[in-house]
Each structure stands twice: as structure tokens, then as C-alpha cells.
C-alpha positions as a printed Julia matrix, in Angstrom:
375×3 Matrix{Float64}:
  96.84  102.86  204.52
  94.84  104.62  201.8
  94.75  107.81  203.88
  98.51  107.6   204.43
  99.12  107.26  200.68
  96.85  110.24  200.0
  98.68  112.35  202.59
 102.07  111.42  201.16
 100.86  112.3   197.66
  99.41  115.6   198.82
 102.67  116.56  200.53
 104.64  115.72  197.42
 102.3   117.76  195.26
 102.52  120.68  197.67
 106.28  120.68  197.21
 105.73  121.05  193.48
 103.68  124.19  193.97
 106.31  125.89  196.11
 108.99  125.22  193.54
 107.5   127.8   191.16
 107.35  127.16  187.44
 106.49  123.59  186.64
 108.58  122.08  183.86
 107.94  118.36  183.76
 109.49  116.5   180.86
 108.82  113.2   179.22
 112.22  111.91  180.27
 110.6   109.87  183.02
 111.35  112.15  185.97
 109.79  115.17  187.66
 110.58  117.73  190.32
 109.54  115.38  193.12
 112.43  113.11  192.2
 110.22  110.18  191.21
 111.29  108.29  188.09
 108.09  106.32  187.81
 110.06  103.21  186.81
 108.95  101.26  189.85
 105.36  102.55  190.04
 103.13   99.9   188.53
  99.96  101.95  189.09
 101.52  104.89  187.25
 102.46  102.61  184.37
  98.93  101.27  184.19
  97.45  104.77  184.09
 100.01  105.95  181.56
  99.15  102.99  179.34
  95.61  104.31  178.86
  96.8   107.64  177.41
  96.49  108.15  173.65
  99.46  110.23  172.49
  98.42  110.23  168.84
 101.13  111.99  166.81
 101.92  114.48  169.58
 105.52  115.65  169.88
 107.62  118.65  170.8
 107.29  121.23  173.57
 103.98  122.48  174.93
 104.12  125.86  176.69
 101.27  126.78  179.03
 100.76  129.1   181.98
  98.18  130.62  184.28
  96.25  129.47  187.32
  98.39  128.53  190.3
  95.25  126.98  191.8
  95.53  123.98  189.49
  99.32  123.66  189.7
  99.2   120.59  191.94
  96.71  118.91  189.6
  98.84  119.76  186.56
 101.82  118.2   188.32
  99.98  114.93  188.85
  98.67  114.89  185.28
 101.98  115.7   183.62
 103.72  112.93  185.52
 101.32  110.37  184.04
 101.27  111.95  180.58
 105.07  112.13  180.42
 105.35  108.43  181.19
 103.2   107.63  178.16
 104.1   110.36  175.66
 107.87  110.48  175.77
 108.17  112.74  172.72
 106.27  115.58  174.42
 107.61  118.07  176.97
 105.03  120.11  178.86
 106.11  123.32  180.59
 103.41  124.84  182.81
 104.22  128.09  184.6
 101.79  128.96  187.47
 101.93  132.72  186.9
  98.31  133.38  187.93
  95.12  133.46  185.89
  95.46  137.03  184.64
  99.01  136.6   183.42
  98.13  133.25  181.87
  95.31  134.68  179.77
  97.52  137.58  178.68
 100.28  135.2   177.58
  97.74  133.13  175.64
  96.17  136.1   173.85
  99.66  137.27  172.91
 100.37  133.91  171.28
 103.03  132.83  173.78
 101.35  129.61  174.95
  99.31  126.72  173.59
  96.74  126.95  176.37
  96.14  128.85  179.59
  94.66  127.99  182.96
  92.2   130.43  184.54
  90.06  130.28  187.67
  87.66  132.77  186.09
  85.81  132.52  182.8
  86.98  134.73  179.96
  85.73  138.3   179.86
  84.32  139.72  176.59
  87.42  141.83  176.02
  89.65  138.78  176.52
  87.64  136.83  173.95
  88.03  139.73  171.53
  91.79  139.81  172.12
  92.0   136.05  171.51
  90.75  136.4   167.94
  94.17  137.77  166.98
  95.77  134.39  167.76
  92.83  132.06  167.04
  92.63  132.08  163.25
  88.94  132.24  162.29
  88.04  131.33  165.86
  88.17  132.51  169.46
  89.22  131.36  172.91
  86.81  129.18  174.88
  86.53  128.03  178.5
  86.82  124.3   179.26
  86.0   123.58  182.95
  88.5   120.96  184.11
  89.31  121.31  187.81
  87.05  122.13  190.74
  87.53  122.54  194.42
  87.08  124.54  197.57
  88.89  127.77  198.3
  89.99  127.08  201.84
  90.43  129.87  204.36
  93.57  128.9   206.24
  94.46  130.29  209.65
  97.29  130.2   212.18
  95.98  131.12  215.63
  97.9   129.65  218.58
  95.68  127.49  220.76
  92.81  127.39  218.26
  92.29  124.18  216.28
  88.71  124.71  215.08
  87.34  128.02  213.85
  83.97  128.98  212.38
  83.43  132.21  210.46
  80.61  133.57  208.31
  80.74  135.75  205.23
  80.15  139.02  207.09
  82.96  138.35  209.55
  85.34  137.29  206.8
  84.53  140.42  204.83
  85.3   142.62  207.82
  88.54  140.74  208.54
  89.81  141.12  204.98
  88.69  144.76  204.88
  90.7   145.54  208.05
  87.56  146.31  210.07
  88.08  143.39  212.45
  91.71  143.46  213.49
  92.07  141.22  216.56
  91.39  137.52  217.04
  89.42  138.0   220.26
  86.99  140.39  218.55
  83.4   140.03  219.74
  82.12  138.99  216.3
  84.6   136.09  216.12
  83.97  135.11  219.74
  80.21  134.95  219.13
  80.73  132.4   216.36
  83.22  130.41  218.44
  81.91  130.34  222.05
  84.09  127.38  223.04
  87.35  128.65  221.56
  90.09  130.32  223.62
  90.73  133.22  221.27
  93.99  135.07  222.02
  94.51  138.81  222.23
  96.45  138.71  218.97
  96.53  140.94  215.91
  95.03  139.48  212.75
  97.48  139.24  209.85
  95.3   139.01  206.72
  97.1   138.06  203.49
  95.8   138.45  199.94
  97.21  137.78  196.47
  99.59  140.36  195.01
  99.12  139.04  191.46
  95.97  138.91  189.37
  94.21  135.73  190.36
  91.04  133.83  189.6
  91.17  132.63  193.19
  90.85  136.24  194.32
  88.04  136.72  191.81
  86.06  133.78  193.2
  86.79  134.63  196.84
  85.62  138.22  196.38
  82.57  137.04  194.42
  81.66  135.0   197.49
  82.16  137.96  199.83
  80.09  140.25  197.58
  77.28  137.71  197.13
  77.08  136.49  200.72
  77.92  139.73  202.61
  76.99  142.67  200.34
  76.59  145.05  203.3
  80.12  144.32  204.53
  82.01  144.04  201.23
  81.73  147.18  199.13
  84.28  146.24  196.46
  83.54  144.79  193.07
  84.8   141.23  192.57
  87.8   140.82  190.33
  91.18  139.19  189.79
  92.96  142.13  191.45
  92.64  142.76  195.18
  90.81  146.03  195.84
  90.37  146.23  199.62
  92.68  148.4   201.69
  95.17  147.16  204.24
  96.4   143.65  204.8
  99.54  142.07  203.4
 100.19  140.34  200.11
 102.06  137.4   198.62
 102.38  135.94  195.15
 100.51  132.79  194.2
  98.56  130.33  196.3
 101.8   128.74  197.47
 103.04  132.13  198.68
  99.88  132.72  200.71
 100.03  129.24  202.21
 103.64  129.77  203.21
 102.76  133.06  204.95
 100.0   131.37  206.95
 102.37  128.59  208.01
 105.05  130.95  209.27
 103.03  133.9   210.62
 101.28  133.81  213.99
  97.81  135.34  213.68
  97.67  134.87  209.9
  94.61  134.17  207.78
  94.38  133.82  204.0
  92.6   132.05  201.15
  93.9   129.39  198.76
  92.92  126.07  197.23
  92.51  123.16  199.62
  95.49  121.3   198.18
  97.78  124.04  199.53
  96.53  123.41  203.07
  97.59  119.76  203.06
 100.88  120.57  204.79
  99.19  121.03  208.16
  97.35  124.34  207.77
  94.05  124.51  209.66
  91.04  125.68  207.68
  87.93  127.65  208.64
  84.48  126.05  208.75
  82.05  128.36  206.94
  78.69  129.21  208.49
  75.95  129.27  205.85
  72.15  129.14  205.98
  72.44  125.4   206.68
  72.09  124.12  210.25
  75.79  123.23  210.63
  78.95  125.04  209.5
  80.48  123.52  206.37
  84.03  122.22  206.19
  86.3   122.8   203.21
  86.37  119.33  201.65
  86.41  118.0   198.1
  83.05  116.33  198.65
  81.41  119.51  199.94
  82.82  121.5   197.01
  81.49  118.92  194.56
  78.05  119.32  196.11
  78.18  123.05  195.36
  79.68  122.75  191.85
  77.02  120.21  190.91
  74.48  123.05  191.07
  76.46  125.26  188.64
  74.87  126.34  185.36
  76.57  126.47  181.96
  76.22  130.08  180.81
  78.76  130.1   177.97
  77.54  130.24  174.37
  78.57  128.07  171.45
  81.48  125.84  172.44
  82.3   127.99  175.45
  81.5   126.24  178.74
  81.73  129.03  181.29
  79.87  128.12  184.48
  77.82  130.21  186.9
  78.47  129.16  190.51
  76.17  129.61  193.5
  78.13  131.37  196.25
  75.22  131.32  198.71
  74.06  127.7   198.84
  71.6   126.71  201.57
  71.85  122.93  201.24
  73.54  121.02  204.03
  77.14  120.14  203.21
  77.48  122.56  200.27
  80.71  124.51  200.69
  80.09  128.07  199.47
  83.6   129.23  198.49
  84.4   127.16  195.42
  86.14  127.72  192.14
  86.38  126.05  188.77
  89.61  126.23  186.8
  89.22  126.42  183.04
  91.7   125.44  180.35
  91.64  128.22  177.75
  92.16  127.17  174.1
  91.05  128.29  170.65
  87.93  126.59  169.34
  89.45  126.99  165.87
  92.81  128.26  164.72
  95.1   126.63  167.31
  98.77  126.54  166.29
  99.26  123.58  163.96
 102.61  122.63  165.49
 101.21  122.27  169.01
  97.63  121.19  168.3
  98.29  117.4   168.44
 100.03  117.68  171.83
  97.4   120.08  173.15
  94.55  117.77  172.21
  96.34  114.68  173.53
  97.0   116.3   176.91
  93.53  117.83  177.23
  91.92  114.54  176.21
  93.84  112.8   178.97
  93.06  115.27  181.75
  89.37  115.23  180.82
  89.32  111.43  180.74
  88.05  109.22  183.53
  91.63  108.43  184.56
  92.68  112.08  184.51
  89.7   113.26  186.51
  90.22  110.32  188.86
  93.52  111.8   190.09
  91.92  115.0   191.33
  90.4   113.87  194.63
  93.75  112.5   195.83
  95.32  115.9   195.15
  92.64  117.84  197.03
  90.51  118.84  194.04
  86.97  118.04  192.9
  86.42  116.34  189.54
  83.88  117.86  187.18
  80.36  116.39  187.31
  79.71  113.78  184.6
  77.3   115.93  182.62
  79.87  118.73  182.38
  83.01  116.69  181.66
  81.21  114.71  178.95
  80.57  117.95  177.04
  84.18  119.02  177.61
  85.43  115.78  175.99
  83.21  116.35  172.97
  84.49  119.91  172.6
  88.15  118.84  172.81
  87.66  116.28  170.05
  86.47  119.07  167.74
  89.34  121.5   168.35
  91.13  122.5   165.17
């Protein structure tokens, strides 16, 4: 029964992502059609949220990777804080940071830590302060595929790099067959899809390719896709939709976007067995991350080439981007109330059900302390 509830929740959250901009209000309803009036568990969770003196509208945008998590969080927050309306637009990490540094939003979501030039730009909107990274959501970047007759597929970094660089173009290629001796690989063209928008998911995926297959991936990692060939789609939901509807397709997106029946690749690492894209395996990898940010900034350094058994190598962390000082006075109470909730035990507890990995205790404890000091 628990698995059935999780699957139903994941499907509902997936529908949120496809709908585009997320505008969930405190009126007691959301885009899934749930009113929450008959959900006793939701009421209990909402009752633990401290709204403080938060009110008004809270505009935010950025990472589409965390859109499903934001949907789950806003539903609970809206039930408790009826005087706050949160509008989150999953425009992609790059666009989200730009909107924040231009003063258009109260916070941004990004799957990559801020670059020095982005921190510099933030000082124009953070009075006597600067933008900082607060790690809030973790999880695996799944590699989804649609190959008729193939239910299980193993690939390594070198093969993935060649597929996404248009050097391996057919599913029955020798390199793929060697990794999958028991699979009946069809004579079918590979349709590789990448993000058309600037994306932290792309940044993390290409960081993995560069770190784990440097001889096969000659491009520098970044939010923008640099390799030649392939096809593109906007947002993680757009890539997932292309994989669902295109025979021979392969792409990369957060695990939560694969919940609608998309098969995912097992990744061959230095460990004895290939590693599946699961929340637990991503948590194992994120637990080894190092905090490399300075001051109140909590940027993490991930290990894209883990050798431990069960450590999934293609992971990301989504950060909430806020000012350490100088946040807009009119939105600061709502910003702190919402961030306090999503960093809380209850907020982090929703992540696994939605296909994400909660932050390790030692990291999220520091995040909570930082949020309390925002001004």
C-alpha cells in the first residue's frame, strides 16, 4: 500500500511539472485539483509550519529539477500560511539566477552553485550583502531511454559521452552490446535529447561526463549544451516527454521525471555491480560531498567518480539562492518562513516520496542556522 501511495503521489507531482509555471496559492487548492480539506496527514504537516508574520506574494524561479519538490512543499505551506501566495516558475537555473540578480524574484533555484560573476551581480540587489547558496534538494540525474524490447540497460561514462556527442549513433553498436550481452538490442537509430535552455542539470551531467570520461568528452561542463548534434527540448519535463514519445530516445533528467514509466540506465562505475538511479544511491554519493563555499555560502563539491558500491555517480544538488543580507523587506518574512519549512524535518521528509534525496543531517543543520540569520 505504501508503494502504491508513493506511485500515485509521484504521478501527481509529474503532472505538475508538465504544466509549466507553478503558481500555487494559499487558497487551499493547487494544480493537481486537491483541496487538502480531507487530507488529515496534510493538515498535520501544515500545523507544524511557523508562518510568523509572512504575507503577500512570493515570486521565485529557476531550477526545473526541483519543481516537483516545490509543488509538494507549497501545497503544505499554503495550507498553513493562507496569507501567502507563492509563485514558482521553473524557467531553468540560468534564467532563475538572472531574474534574481535583476531583482525580479525573492529567491532562485539553481542546480549549480553561483559563479563569481553571479555573486558580483547579486550585490546590486543584496544591500550590503551578496547572494549565497543553500543546498536544499538532492537526487540522481537519471538517464532515461526508450528502446523497444529492452527493459534493462547498462552504460558507462565513456559510452554515454560518445552517445551524446553523436559518435555512437545506433542502439546495436558494439560498445553498447558489450555492456549488455543479454539484451536484444535493435538496429535502431539513437535519438539523443539535451536541454535547450541553460540548466544546472546539464551542468552536472556534463561535469560527470568530463570527470568520468575525459578522453571521450572534450567539452567544458556548463549550463549550456556544447556538444554537436542531437535534439533539444526545454526543461526536464520536456526531455522526459520526448523520451516517452520517441522510439530510440535517450536523455537525462531528475529521477522524479521518470516516475511515469520511463526506464532508466544502470551506470557502470568502478564498483563490482552497475548502480541504479535511486534516491538511496544518490544519498550515498551526496553524503561524501564537501562544503567549499566561504562565509555563509554553502556550495558543495560533488564526487562524480565514486568507487563505493551503491554510490550513484550522476547526482545534483539544487540550491535556493538568497541574499545573506539586504533581502527585500516586504518579502523577507515570507521567504524565511518558506525556507525554514522546506529545510525542516517535515519539509525534507517529503523529498523521498517525490523521488528526491534529502540533505544529510550535517548539511541541513547548517542551512537552518543560515536561514535564521537572513536579513
